[in-house]
């Protein structure tokens, strides 16, 4: 619908209009969820993988994606590093590759599919590792000493 009013020719004219419909389609949109992951573990404790979902949340189309860890993170493991939407990849951590502490890394998802909006998405992964970070081998020692012996 359209409505206009004007009573004096030298004044601005006001026009009102209703716009119906969905508007212009945004194009394919690369979306990765969740946008962050946290692992709270003990040193040498096995972790449970967490899943990232890679989807197209825009105009229907297949989006090729690639993933890479931006910082050196020997503790961070991805089940796969490329695919096509809709897809998932599992993220896991190796608690034996680093000592106790807090570690952060970024996984960057990108797409080279033409027309993709938000063709770069980052996921921050944090590992909080507690416990003893030293392993002693052997775990037992035996000494035999005569009473009164002063061997140094």
One Martini backbone bead per residue (centre of mass of N, CA, C, O) as a GRO file, in nm:
protein
  152
    1UNK     BB    1   0.102   0.032   0.012
    2UNK     BB    2   0.007   0.386  -0.051
    3UNK     BB    3   0.083   0.714   0.091
    4UNK     BB    4  -0.016   1.058   0.027
    5UNK     BB    5   0.067   1.408   0.114
    6UNK     BB    6  -0.053   1.737  -0.012
    7UNK     BB    7  -0.117   2.103   0.023
    8UNK     BB    8   0.163   2.235  -0.030
    9UNK     BB    9   0.391   2.300  -0.285
   10UNK     BB   10   0.654   2.410  -0.091
   11UNK     BB   11   0.639   2.137   0.053
   12UNK     BB   12   0.700   1.853   0.162
   13UNK     BB   13   0.649   1.519   0.090
   14UNK     BB   14   0.464   1.253   0.220
   15UNK     BB   15   0.560   0.901   0.234
   16UNK     BB   16   0.396   0.584   0.263
   17UNK     BB   17   0.517   0.240   0.308
   18UNK     BB   18   0.480  -0.101   0.251
   19UNK     BB   19   0.693  -0.384   0.316
   20UNK     BB   20   0.687  -0.691   0.159
   21UNK     BB   21   0.868  -0.964   0.250
   22UNK     BB   22   1.211  -1.091   0.249
   23UNK     BB   23   1.387  -0.982   0.046
   24UNK     BB   24   1.711  -1.002   0.012
   25UNK     BB   25   1.923  -1.239  -0.028
   26UNK     BB   26   2.232  -1.305   0.142
   27UNK     BB   27   2.330  -1.581   0.107
   28UNK     BB   28   2.568  -1.772   0.193
   29UNK     BB   29   2.635  -1.891   0.539
   30UNK     BB   30   2.890  -1.925   0.754
   31UNK     BB   31   2.854  -2.163   1.032
   32UNK     BB   32   2.985  -2.196   1.371
   33UNK     BB   33   2.910  -2.444   1.628
   34UNK     BB   34   3.043  -2.336   1.858
   35UNK     BB   35   3.269  -2.053   1.941
   36UNK     BB   36   3.340  -2.236   2.200
   37UNK     BB   37   3.580  -2.427   2.400
   38UNK     BB   38   3.601  -2.642   2.702
   39UNK     BB   39   3.866  -2.797   2.898
   40UNK     BB   40   3.849  -2.992   3.209
   41UNK     BB   41   4.154  -3.137   3.327
   42UNK     BB   42   4.365  -3.391   3.393
   43UNK     BB   43   4.647  -3.519   3.393
   44UNK     BB   44   4.611  -3.792   3.166
   45UNK     BB   45   4.326  -3.745   3.091
   46UNK     BB   46   4.065  -3.840   2.928
   47UNK     BB   47   3.880  -3.718   2.661
   48UNK     BB   48   3.592  -3.570   2.534
   49UNK     BB   49   3.459  -3.504   2.258
   50UNK     BB   50   3.380  -3.215   2.065
   51UNK     BB   51   3.128  -3.051   1.871
   52UNK     BB   52   3.123  -2.913   1.547
   53UNK     BB   53   2.910  -2.703   1.351
   54UNK     BB   54   2.869  -2.687   0.991
   55UNK     BB   55   2.686  -2.423   0.826
   56UNK     BB   56   2.410  -2.305   0.635
   57UNK     BB   57   2.220  -1.991   0.715
   58UNK     BB   58   2.129  -1.932   0.426
   59UNK     BB   59   2.132  -1.971   0.123
   60UNK     BB   60   2.097  -2.242  -0.048
   61UNK     BB   61   2.412  -2.422  -0.024
   62UNK     BB   62   2.715  -2.541  -0.088
   63UNK     BB   63   2.993  -2.545   0.149
   64UNK     BB   64   3.318  -2.512   0.151
   65UNK     BB   65   3.556  -2.632   0.403
   66UNK     BB   66   3.815  -2.517   0.631
   67UNK     BB   67   4.066  -2.620   0.882
   68UNK     BB   68   4.274  -2.441   1.129
   69UNK     BB   69   4.542  -2.403   1.337
   70UNK     BB   70   4.695  -2.103   1.428
   71UNK     BB   71   4.839  -2.231   1.668
   72UNK     BB   72   5.055  -2.388   1.850
   73UNK     BB   73   4.887  -2.717   1.930
   74UNK     BB   74   4.959  -3.033   2.034
   75UNK     BB   75   4.677  -3.079   2.205
   76UNK     BB   76   4.515  -3.042   1.934
   77UNK     BB   77   4.226  -3.215   1.786
   78UNK     BB   78   4.106  -3.315   1.460
   79UNK     BB   79   3.902  -3.518   1.269
   80UNK     BB   80   3.866  -3.274   1.057
   81UNK     BB   81   3.958  -3.014   0.782
   82UNK     BB   82   3.717  -3.091   0.578
   83UNK     BB   83   3.421  -2.991   0.374
   84UNK     BB   84   3.055  -2.998   0.365
   85UNK     BB   85   2.772  -2.868   0.394
   86UNK     BB   86   2.651  -3.026   0.637
   87UNK     BB   87   2.863  -3.048   0.937
   88UNK     BB   88   3.132  -3.214   1.125
   89UNK     BB   89   3.364  -3.179   1.407
   90UNK     BB   90   3.607  -3.305   1.618
   91UNK     BB   91   3.724  -3.217   1.947
   92UNK     BB   92   4.045  -3.272   2.097
   93UNK     BB   93   4.267  -3.376   2.369
   94UNK     BB   94   4.614  -3.392   2.482
   95UNK     BB   95   4.727  -3.433   2.815
   96UNK     BB   96   5.041  -3.539   2.745
   97UNK     BB   97   5.172  -3.281   2.573
   98UNK     BB   98   5.125  -3.119   2.846
   99UNK     BB   99   5.123  -2.932   3.111
  100UNK     BB  100   5.013  -2.772   3.353
  101UNK     BB  101   4.744  -2.546   3.262
  102UNK     BB  102   4.668  -2.280   3.032
  103UNK     BB  103   4.515  -2.315   2.707
  104UNK     BB  104   4.514  -2.150   2.378
  105UNK     BB  105   4.313  -2.177   2.074
  106UNK     BB  106   4.262  -2.142   1.714
  107UNK     BB  107   3.997  -2.212   1.493
  108UNK     BB  108   3.988  -2.187   1.137
  109UNK     BB  109   3.720  -2.111   0.923
  110UNK     BB  110   3.688  -2.163   0.568
  111UNK     BB  111   3.587  -2.022   0.239
  112UNK     BB  112   3.587  -2.054  -0.140
  113UNK     BB  113   3.303  -2.002  -0.192
  114UNK     BB  114   3.115  -1.827  -0.380
  115UNK     BB  115   2.927  -1.578  -0.195
  116UNK     BB  116   3.021  -1.600   0.095
  117UNK     BB  117   2.922  -1.527   0.405
  118UNK     BB  118   3.132  -1.546   0.642
  119UNK     BB  119   3.421  -1.702   0.541
  120UNK     BB  120   3.511  -1.649   0.851
  121UNK     BB  121   3.570  -1.865   1.139
  122UNK     BB  122   3.608  -1.866   1.496
  123UNK     BB  123   3.749  -2.098   1.743
  124UNK     BB  124   3.781  -2.121   2.086
  125UNK     BB  125   4.027  -2.307   2.275
  126UNK     BB  126   4.024  -2.442   2.611
  127UNK     BB  127   4.279  -2.558   2.846
  128UNK     BB  128   4.238  -2.707   3.168
  129UNK     BB  129   4.526  -2.819   3.350
  130UNK     BB  130   4.560  -3.052   3.606
  131UNK     BB  131   4.806  -3.153   3.821
  132UNK     BB  132   5.052  -3.366   3.757
  133UNK     BB  133   5.355  -3.301   3.541
  134UNK     BB  134   5.502  -3.565   3.658
  135UNK     BB  135   5.698  -3.852   3.569
  136UNK     BB  136   5.804  -4.142   3.745
  137UNK     BB  137   6.084  -4.358   3.660
  138UNK     BB  138   6.037  -4.545   3.870
  139UNK     BB  139   5.791  -4.603   4.129
  140UNK     BB  140   6.031  -4.771   4.266
  141UNK     BB  141   6.260  -4.809   4.549
  142UNK     BB  142   6.558  -4.993   4.663
  143UNK     BB  143   6.733  -5.034   4.981
  144UNK     BB  144   7.055  -5.154   5.109
  145UNK     BB  145   7.144  -5.129   5.457
  146UNK     BB  146   7.356  -5.126   5.704
  147UNK     BB  147   7.374  -5.094   6.020
  148UNK     BB  148   7.588  -4.806   6.046
  149UNK     BB  149   7.628  -4.730   5.769
  150UNK     BB  150   7.830  -4.455   5.580
  151UNK     BB  151   7.752  -4.425   5.298
  152UNK     BB  152   7.798  -4.163   5.034
   0.00000   0.00000   0.00000
